[in-house]
């Protein structure tokens, strides 16, 4: 399959010249006149490499580079720059660009650089696929022993090995809780791998939204009270049922509430809402139900807001444990919602809290 290159430059003659030369080498070519048009192309097209000019109207190459590296981390970027922008081009390399070319562009050098970057890109992609398969097999191997630990602990607590003291029962309860948490995390990682491979099959049934939310909130209301956090529900009456995979949507809402509890301070407030909503998906207007969780926690900085649902494993693993767990959980939530033909969103301001929401069809 031919690889696709997106050429982004406000100079039409250069765009057309590069398209002619690169198409002759067997590449699929897309064109955009500025950064905004490039991002629109990336929303609907699979692109392997972007040739990105630095100086453009509306949205320049530097701003566009920030969006591309955040939203499309698997897309390689080569900056196109005039000689006077040499220092800026070096800064772009630090911000995620793979290479830069100085105008006027020598076509032979361009083709050589592009082929070299795309060869390396293909090799890296193949390595990630291999790592994904290994991770999936490894996680499945871990799951059964963890389940065995949990069931064995429960048998001991039920008296299979004799009567326990109160202290022993408390300690085994702690072990049981840790075991359950580990099983849940491993299952989430398996789900993420399966979603990325496109192997998840949903088991959809109509779900009573009000009953679903009220049931989930029973546990979180108790946790919130223990942390002196106000907990409120705002449910529109007579909501129609959602057609969904209960276990998957349960995971999404638990993720939102877990994070709201985790990042809210004493005296804060959490509000869970559900209402009918219209939304657009791939050009279609759909009737859905929006469920949202609003908190007054520490919020998310503007720099991290766009990547909150799209963070990759290798990035998440470099974060502290708590942040890594949140990153994986939100990535899984995004896959789950989108597999239901829904949309997921976040609004946040650092220091003022966040609102996470998902909308799926009725």
Tab-separated table of C-alpha atoms in Angstrom:
chain	number	residue	atom	x	y	z
A	1	UNK	CA	0.000	0.000	0.000
A	2	UNK	CA	1.395	3.412	-1.005
A	3	UNK	CA	2.302	5.788	1.810
A	4	UNK	CA	0.568	9.161	2.076
A	5	UNK	CA	2.281	12.545	2.373
A	6	UNK	CA	0.474	15.765	3.303
A	7	UNK	CA	2.128	18.895	1.857
A	8	UNK	CA	1.305	22.036	3.861
A	9	UNK	CA	2.464	25.355	2.374
A	10	UNK	CA	0.757	28.644	1.554
A	11	UNK	CA	2.732	28.898	-1.716
A	12	UNK	CA	0.588	27.153	-4.321
A	13	UNK	CA	3.359	26.743	-6.887
A	14	UNK	CA	5.550	24.914	-4.341
A	15	UNK	CA	2.669	22.654	-3.281
A	16	UNK	CA	1.972	21.667	-6.872
A	17	UNK	CA	5.650	21.146	-7.710
A	18	UNK	CA	6.227	18.902	-4.680
A	19	UNK	CA	3.029	16.986	-5.415
A	20	UNK	CA	4.174	16.313	-8.993
A	21	UNK	CA	7.649	15.108	-7.958
A	22	UNK	CA	6.528	12.963	-5.000
A	23	UNK	CA	3.557	11.447	-6.844
A	24	UNK	CA	6.020	10.351	-9.540
A	25	UNK	CA	7.814	8.366	-6.805
A	26	UNK	CA	4.638	6.426	-5.988
A	27	UNK	CA	3.415	8.397	-2.952
A	28	UNK	CA	-0.209	9.398	-2.344
A	29	UNK	CA	-0.290	13.179	-1.985
A	30	UNK	CA	-2.655	15.470	-0.063
A	31	UNK	CA	-2.434	19.280	-0.055
A	32	UNK	CA	-3.229	22.009	2.479
A	33	UNK	CA	-2.581	25.752	2.347
A	34	UNK	CA	-2.099	26.323	6.108
A	35	UNK	CA	-2.112	24.654	9.499
A	36	UNK	CA	-5.877	24.748	9.976
A	37	UNK	CA	-6.496	23.072	6.624
A	38	UNK	CA	-3.837	20.471	7.499
A	39	UNK	CA	-5.592	19.534	10.744
A	40	UNK	CA	-8.875	19.142	8.860
A	41	UNK	CA	-7.140	16.767	6.415
A	42	UNK	CA	-5.682	14.738	9.285
A	43	UNK	CA	-9.138	14.276	10.829
A	44	UNK	CA	-10.386	12.356	7.787
A	45	UNK	CA	-7.264	10.887	6.143
A	46	UNK	CA	-4.555	8.437	7.154
A	47	UNK	CA	-1.249	10.263	6.713
A	48	UNK	CA	2.257	8.906	7.183
A	49	UNK	CA	4.285	12.109	6.824
A	50	UNK	CA	3.611	15.862	6.790
A	51	UNK	CA	5.807	18.372	4.938
A	52	UNK	CA	5.031	21.475	6.998
A	53	UNK	CA	5.987	25.059	6.152
A	54	UNK	CA	6.828	27.294	9.112
A	55	UNK	CA	5.512	30.674	7.946
A	56	UNK	CA	1.832	30.530	6.931
A	57	UNK	CA	-1.295	32.654	7.528
A	58	UNK	CA	-4.128	31.683	9.928
A	59	UNK	CA	-2.158	28.892	11.652
A	60	UNK	CA	1.601	28.731	11.166
A	61	UNK	CA	3.742	25.604	11.108
A	62	UNK	CA	4.923	25.893	14.703
A	63	UNK	CA	1.383	25.920	16.102
A	64	UNK	CA	0.313	23.172	13.698
A	65	UNK	CA	3.311	21.052	14.759
A	66	UNK	CA	2.159	21.242	18.378
A	67	UNK	CA	-1.305	19.987	17.443
A	68	UNK	CA	-0.001	17.218	15.170
A	69	UNK	CA	2.520	15.797	17.645
A	70	UNK	CA	-0.142	15.829	20.376
A	71	UNK	CA	-3.134	14.501	18.421
A	72	UNK	CA	-1.385	12.316	15.830
A	73	UNK	CA	1.821	11.010	17.463
A	74	UNK	CA	2.274	8.335	14.770
A	75	UNK	CA	2.562	10.926	11.982
A	76	UNK	CA	6.086	12.070	11.071
A	77	UNK	CA	6.668	15.800	10.417
A	78	UNK	CA	9.367	17.446	8.271
A	79	UNK	CA	9.558	21.251	8.517
A	80	UNK	CA	10.022	23.413	5.402
A	81	UNK	CA	11.905	26.600	6.212
A	82	UNK	CA	13.646	29.573	4.688
A	83	UNK	CA	17.294	30.169	5.560
A	84	UNK	CA	16.326	32.972	7.973
A	85	UNK	CA	14.215	30.480	9.978
A	86	UNK	CA	17.092	28.058	10.607
A	87	UNK	CA	17.051	28.574	14.397
A	88	UNK	CA	13.286	28.110	14.481
A	89	UNK	CA	13.646	24.845	12.561
A	90	UNK	CA	16.031	23.544	15.216
A	91	UNK	CA	13.465	24.422	17.895
A	92	UNK	CA	10.862	22.465	15.905
A	93	UNK	CA	13.073	19.361	16.111
A	94	UNK	CA	13.007	19.688	19.885
A	95	UNK	CA	9.203	19.907	19.731
A	96	UNK	CA	8.786	16.666	17.794
A	97	UNK	CA	9.580	17.319	14.118
A	98	UNK	CA	11.639	14.526	12.555
A	99	UNK	CA	13.702	16.692	10.177
A	100	UNK	CA	13.764	20.014	8.302
A	101	UNK	CA	14.534	21.161	4.755
A	102	UNK	CA	15.716	24.643	3.767
A	103	UNK	CA	14.077	26.373	0.788
A	104	UNK	CA	14.655	26.378	-2.140
A	105	UNK	CA	14.190	22.630	-1.837
A	106	UNK	CA	16.418	20.348	-3.864
A	107	UNK	CA	14.116	17.574	-5.080
A	108	UNK	CA	16.639	14.713	-4.962
A	109	UNK	CA	17.493	15.528	-1.338
A	110	UNK	CA	13.780	15.794	-0.494
A	111	UNK	CA	13.019	12.332	-1.899
A	112	UNK	CA	16.048	10.791	-0.159
A	113	UNK	CA	15.064	12.294	3.222
A	114	UNK	CA	11.408	11.331	2.841
A	115	UNK	CA	12.212	7.720	1.935
A	116	UNK	CA	14.659	7.416	4.832
A	117	UNK	CA	12.147	8.784	7.378
A	118	UNK	CA	9.324	6.591	6.087
A	119	UNK	CA	11.507	3.468	6.159
A	120	UNK	CA	12.337	4.181	9.801
A	121	UNK	CA	8.643	4.931	10.439
A	122	UNK	CA	7.601	1.547	8.999
A	123	UNK	CA	10.200	-0.268	11.101
A	124	UNK	CA	9.057	1.530	14.258
A	125	UNK	CA	5.417	0.716	13.454
A	126	UNK	CA	6.250	-2.977	12.999
A	127	UNK	CA	8.116	-2.959	16.324
A	128	UNK	CA	5.129	-1.381	18.118
A	129	UNK	CA	2.823	-4.028	16.644
A	130	UNK	CA	5.168	-6.740	17.917
A	131	UNK	CA	5.284	-5.116	21.347
A	132	UNK	CA	1.477	-4.917	21.355
A	133	UNK	CA	1.142	-8.636	20.654
A	134	UNK	CA	3.709	-9.458	23.337
A	135	UNK	CA	1.948	-7.190	25.843
A	136	UNK	CA	-1.412	-8.806	25.100
A	137	UNK	CA	-0.028	-12.334	25.623
A	138	UNK	CA	1.844	-11.268	28.768
A	139	UNK	CA	-1.249	-9.679	30.313
A	140	UNK	CA	-3.372	-12.766	29.635
A	141	UNK	CA	-0.688	-14.881	31.337
A	142	UNK	CA	-0.827	-12.600	34.391
A	143	UNK	CA	-4.606	-12.583	34.709
A	144	UNK	CA	-5.211	-16.222	35.729
A	145	UNK	CA	-2.615	-16.288	38.577
A	146	UNK	CA	-4.044	-13.024	39.932
A	147	UNK	CA	-7.558	-14.472	39.889
A	148	UNK	CA	-6.252	-17.584	41.653
A	149	UNK	CA	-4.676	-15.445	44.383
A	150	UNK	CA	-7.957	-13.618	44.903
A	151	UNK	CA	-10.093	-16.771	45.053
A	152	UNK	CA	-7.607	-18.488	47.400
A	153	UNK	CA	-7.663	-15.547	49.799
A	154	UNK	CA	-11.479	-15.610	49.829
A	155	UNK	CA	-11.483	-19.334	50.614
A	156	UNK	CA	-9.128	-18.759	53.560
A	157	UNK	CA	-11.332	-15.902	54.806
A	158	UNK	CA	-14.348	-18.219	54.571
A	159	UNK	CA	-12.637	-20.666	56.951
A	160	UNK	CA	-11.143	-23.233	54.541
A	161	UNK	CA	-7.879	-23.233	56.548
A	162	UNK	CA	-9.425	-22.838	59.987
A	163	UNK	CA	-10.723	-19.981	62.058
A	164	UNK	CA	-8.972	-16.625	61.633
A	165	UNK	CA	-8.248	-13.957	64.200
A	166	UNK	CA	-9.682	-10.494	63.632
A	167	UNK	CA	-6.230	-9.148	62.679
A	168	UNK	CA	-5.668	-11.980	60.169
A	169	UNK	CA	-9.079	-11.315	58.625
A	170	UNK	CA	-8.297	-7.607	58.273
A	171	UNK	CA	-4.924	-8.311	56.642
A	172	UNK	CA	-6.420	-10.850	54.232
A	173	UNK	CA	-9.143	-8.353	53.400
A	174	UNK	CA	-6.421	-5.907	52.422
A	175	UNK	CA	-4.755	-8.584	50.251
A	176	UNK	CA	-8.123	-9.357	48.633
A	177	UNK	CA	-8.705	-5.689	47.850
A	178	UNK	CA	-5.230	-5.331	46.307
A	179	UNK	CA	-5.815	-8.478	44.249
A	180	UNK	CA	-9.118	-7.125	42.901
A	181	UNK	CA	-7.469	-3.841	41.968
A	182	UNK	CA	-4.672	-5.637	40.119
A	183	UNK	CA	-7.149	-7.853	38.232
A	184	UNK	CA	-9.111	-4.753	37.210
A	185	UNK	CA	-5.979	-2.971	35.969
A	186	UNK	CA	-4.784	-5.973	33.987
A	187	UNK	CA	-8.246	-6.345	32.427
A	188	UNK	CA	-8.161	-2.669	31.445
A	189	UNK	CA	-4.774	-3.100	29.793
A	190	UNK	CA	-6.022	-6.188	27.924
A	191	UNK	CA	-9.053	-4.207	26.756
A	192	UNK	CA	-6.824	-1.372	25.533
A	193	UNK	CA	-4.705	-3.816	23.528
A	194	UNK	CA	-7.795	-5.491	22.050
A	195	UNK	CA	-9.395	-2.165	21.146
A	196	UNK	CA	-6.195	-1.078	19.391
A	197	UNK	CA	-6.206	-4.339	17.438
A	198	UNK	CA	-9.904	-3.916	16.589
A	199	UNK	CA	-10.846	-7.225	18.243
A	200	UNK	CA	-13.437	-6.054	20.783
A	201	UNK	CA	-17.003	-7.279	20.208
A	202	UNK	CA	-19.693	-5.358	22.110
A	203	UNK	CA	-22.641	-7.073	23.803
A	204	UNK	CA	-25.308	-4.361	23.483
A	205	UNK	CA	-28.618	-4.274	25.346
A	206	UNK	CA	-31.012	-1.467	26.367
A	207	UNK	CA	-29.904	0.083	29.669
A	208	UNK	CA	-32.061	2.013	32.136
A	209	UNK	CA	-29.913	5.125	32.576
A	210	UNK	CA	-31.411	6.364	35.840
A	211	UNK	CA	-31.119	2.980	37.556
A	212	UNK	CA	-27.594	2.531	36.191
A	213	UNK	CA	-26.353	5.871	37.535
A	214	UNK	CA	-28.117	5.561	40.883
A	215	UNK	CA	-26.567	2.126	41.438
A	216	UNK	CA	-23.037	3.306	40.614
A	217	UNK	CA	-23.413	6.406	42.781
A	218	UNK	CA	-24.183	4.414	45.938
A	219	UNK	CA	-20.495	3.574	46.379
A	220	UNK	CA	-19.131	6.958	45.333
A	221	UNK	CA	-21.474	8.890	47.612
A	222	UNK	CA	-19.985	7.010	50.585
A	223	UNK	CA	-16.403	7.653	49.418
A	224	UNK	CA	-17.146	11.341	48.784
A	225	UNK	CA	-18.686	11.740	52.238
A	226	UNK	CA	-15.602	10.209	53.867
A	227	UNK	CA	-13.444	12.822	52.083
A	228	UNK	CA	-15.865	15.678	52.905
A	229	UNK	CA	-16.705	16.139	49.210
A	230	UNK	CA	-20.244	17.154	48.238
A	231	UNK	CA	-21.842	14.696	45.792
A	232	UNK	CA	-24.881	15.609	43.673
A	233	UNK	CA	-26.910	14.011	40.878
A	234	UNK	CA	-28.819	15.883	38.174
A	235	UNK	CA	-30.791	13.392	36.068
A	236	UNK	CA	-33.315	14.443	33.446
A	237	UNK	CA	-36.604	12.570	34.098
A	238	UNK	CA	-37.906	9.831	31.785
A	239	UNK	CA	-34.654	9.271	29.921
A	240	UNK	CA	-34.902	6.675	27.152
A	241	UNK	CA	-32.645	3.620	27.489
A	242	UNK	CA	-29.115	3.596	26.060
A	243	UNK	CA	-28.236	0.734	23.732
A	244	UNK	CA	-24.854	-0.299	25.076
A	245	UNK	CA	-22.515	-2.926	26.456
A	246	UNK	CA	-23.213	-2.481	30.181
A	247	UNK	CA	-19.797	-3.688	31.408
A	248	UNK	CA	-17.964	-1.336	29.037
A	249	UNK	CA	-20.045	1.761	29.787
A	250	UNK	CA	-19.792	0.919	33.487
A	251	UNK	CA	-16.000	1.097	33.047
A	252	UNK	CA	-16.236	4.559	31.457
A	253	UNK	CA	-18.399	6.072	34.194
A	254	UNK	CA	-16.305	4.473	36.943
A	255	UNK	CA	-13.199	5.985	35.344
A	256	UNK	CA	-14.747	9.469	35.384
A	257	UNK	CA	-15.885	9.131	39.000
A	258	UNK	CA	-12.605	7.561	40.183
A	259	UNK	CA	-10.674	10.510	38.768
A	260	UNK	CA	-13.147	13.052	40.163
A	261	UNK	CA	-12.760	11.564	43.655
A	262	UNK	CA	-8.997	11.185	43.329
A	263	UNK	CA	-8.303	14.763	42.232
A	264	UNK	CA	-10.903	16.581	44.364
A	265	UNK	CA	-9.764	18.126	47.613
A	266	UNK	CA	-11.641	18.217	50.912
A	267	UNK	CA	-14.644	20.518	50.711
A	268	UNK	CA	-14.910	20.090	46.928
A	269	UNK	CA	-17.954	19.125	44.897
A	270	UNK	CA	-18.808	16.465	42.302
A	271	UNK	CA	-21.908	16.575	40.106
A	272	UNK	CA	-22.988	13.689	37.861
A	273	UNK	CA	-25.554	14.599	35.204
A	274	UNK	CA	-27.520	12.788	32.494
A	275	UNK	CA	-29.730	14.316	29.818
A	276	UNK	CA	-30.953	13.835	26.262
A	277	UNK	CA	-28.616	15.384	23.700
A	278	UNK	CA	-28.155	15.681	19.959
A	279	UNK	CA	-24.654	15.209	18.613
A	280	UNK	CA	-22.772	14.834	15.337
A	281	UNK	CA	-20.774	11.750	14.392
A	282	UNK	CA	-19.098	11.410	10.993
A	283	UNK	CA	-21.450	13.979	9.484
A	284	UNK	CA	-24.617	12.402	10.926
A	285	UNK	CA	-26.945	14.066	13.445
A	286	UNK	CA	-27.791	11.540	16.183
A	287	UNK	CA	-30.069	11.426	19.227
A	288	UNK	CA	-28.186	10.375	22.329
A	289	UNK	CA	-27.824	10.620	26.057
A	290	UNK	CA	-24.986	12.654	27.535
A	291	UNK	CA	-23.575	11.597	30.893
A	292	UNK	CA	-21.117	13.982	32.540
A	293	UNK	CA	-19.080	14.160	35.727
A	294	UNK	CA	-18.043	17.605	36.941
A	295	UNK	CA	-15.561	18.175	39.748
A	296	UNK	CA	-13.854	21.094	41.453
A	297	UNK	CA	-10.432	19.419	41.519
A	298	UNK	CA	-7.057	20.635	40.309
A	299	UNK	CA	-8.070	20.621	36.638
A	300	UNK	CA	-5.937	20.026	33.550
A	301	UNK	CA	-3.494	22.463	31.982
A	302	UNK	CA	-4.186	23.705	28.447
A	303	UNK	CA	-1.069	21.933	27.138
A	304	UNK	CA	-2.325	18.509	28.271
A	305	UNK	CA	-6.017	18.969	27.505
A	306	UNK	CA	-5.903	17.866	23.855
A	307	UNK	CA	-4.005	14.662	24.590
A	308	UNK	CA	-5.946	13.523	27.663
A	309	UNK	CA	-7.715	10.674	25.809
A	310	UNK	CA	-4.982	9.824	23.322
A	311	UNK	CA	-1.918	9.228	25.476
A	312	UNK	CA	0.132	6.195	24.448
A	313	UNK	CA	1.481	3.400	26.632
A	314	UNK	CA	5.137	4.405	26.307
A	315	UNK	CA	4.298	7.959	27.428
A	316	UNK	CA	2.023	6.836	30.252
A	317	UNK	CA	4.600	4.426	31.646
A	318	UNK	CA	7.029	7.323	32.163
A	319	UNK	CA	4.523	9.080	34.445
A	320	UNK	CA	4.023	8.488	38.176
A	321	UNK	CA	1.884	5.402	38.906
A	322	UNK	CA	-1.298	7.343	39.726
A	323	UNK	CA	-1.068	9.399	36.519
A	324	UNK	CA	-0.279	6.313	34.436
A	325	UNK	CA	-3.400	4.532	35.698
A	326	UNK	CA	-5.549	7.573	34.854
A	327	UNK	CA	-3.977	7.829	31.389
A	328	UNK	CA	-4.651	4.184	30.553
A	329	UNK	CA	-8.199	4.364	31.922
A	330	UNK	CA	-9.081	7.454	29.885
A	331	UNK	CA	-7.582	5.934	26.724
A	332	UNK	CA	-9.756	2.848	27.270
A	333	UNK	CA	-12.804	5.063	27.922
A	334	UNK	CA	-12.283	6.813	24.585
A	335	UNK	CA	-12.112	3.492	22.724
A	336	UNK	CA	-15.251	2.213	24.472
A	337	UNK	CA	-17.334	5.309	23.752
A	338	UNK	CA	-16.251	5.554	20.116
A	339	UNK	CA	-16.952	1.846	19.570
A	340	UNK	CA	-20.546	2.665	20.643
A	341	UNK	CA	-20.714	5.340	17.889
A	342	UNK	CA	-20.487	7.935	20.623
A	343	UNK	CA	-18.300	10.931	21.443
A	344	UNK	CA	-16.201	11.656	24.524
A	345	UNK	CA	-15.148	15.115	25.690
A	346	UNK	CA	-13.466	17.075	28.447
A	347	UNK	CA	-13.609	20.680	29.549
A	348	UNK	CA	-11.142	21.859	32.146
A	349	UNK	CA	-9.241	24.779	33.559
A	350	UNK	CA	-6.181	24.394	35.754
A	351	UNK	CA	-7.081	25.017	39.380
A	352	UNK	CA	-10.839	25.116	38.738
A	353	UNK	CA	-11.800	21.510	38.011
A	354	UNK	CA	-12.857	19.380	35.037
A	355	UNK	CA	-15.990	18.078	33.349
A	356	UNK	CA	-15.696	14.721	31.573
A	357	UNK	CA	-18.623	13.590	29.438
A	358	UNK	CA	-19.673	10.942	26.957
A	359	UNK	CA	-22.671	10.784	24.631
A	360	UNK	CA	-23.915	7.591	23.016
A	361	UNK	CA	-27.041	6.830	20.964
A	362	UNK	CA	-30.401	6.035	22.562
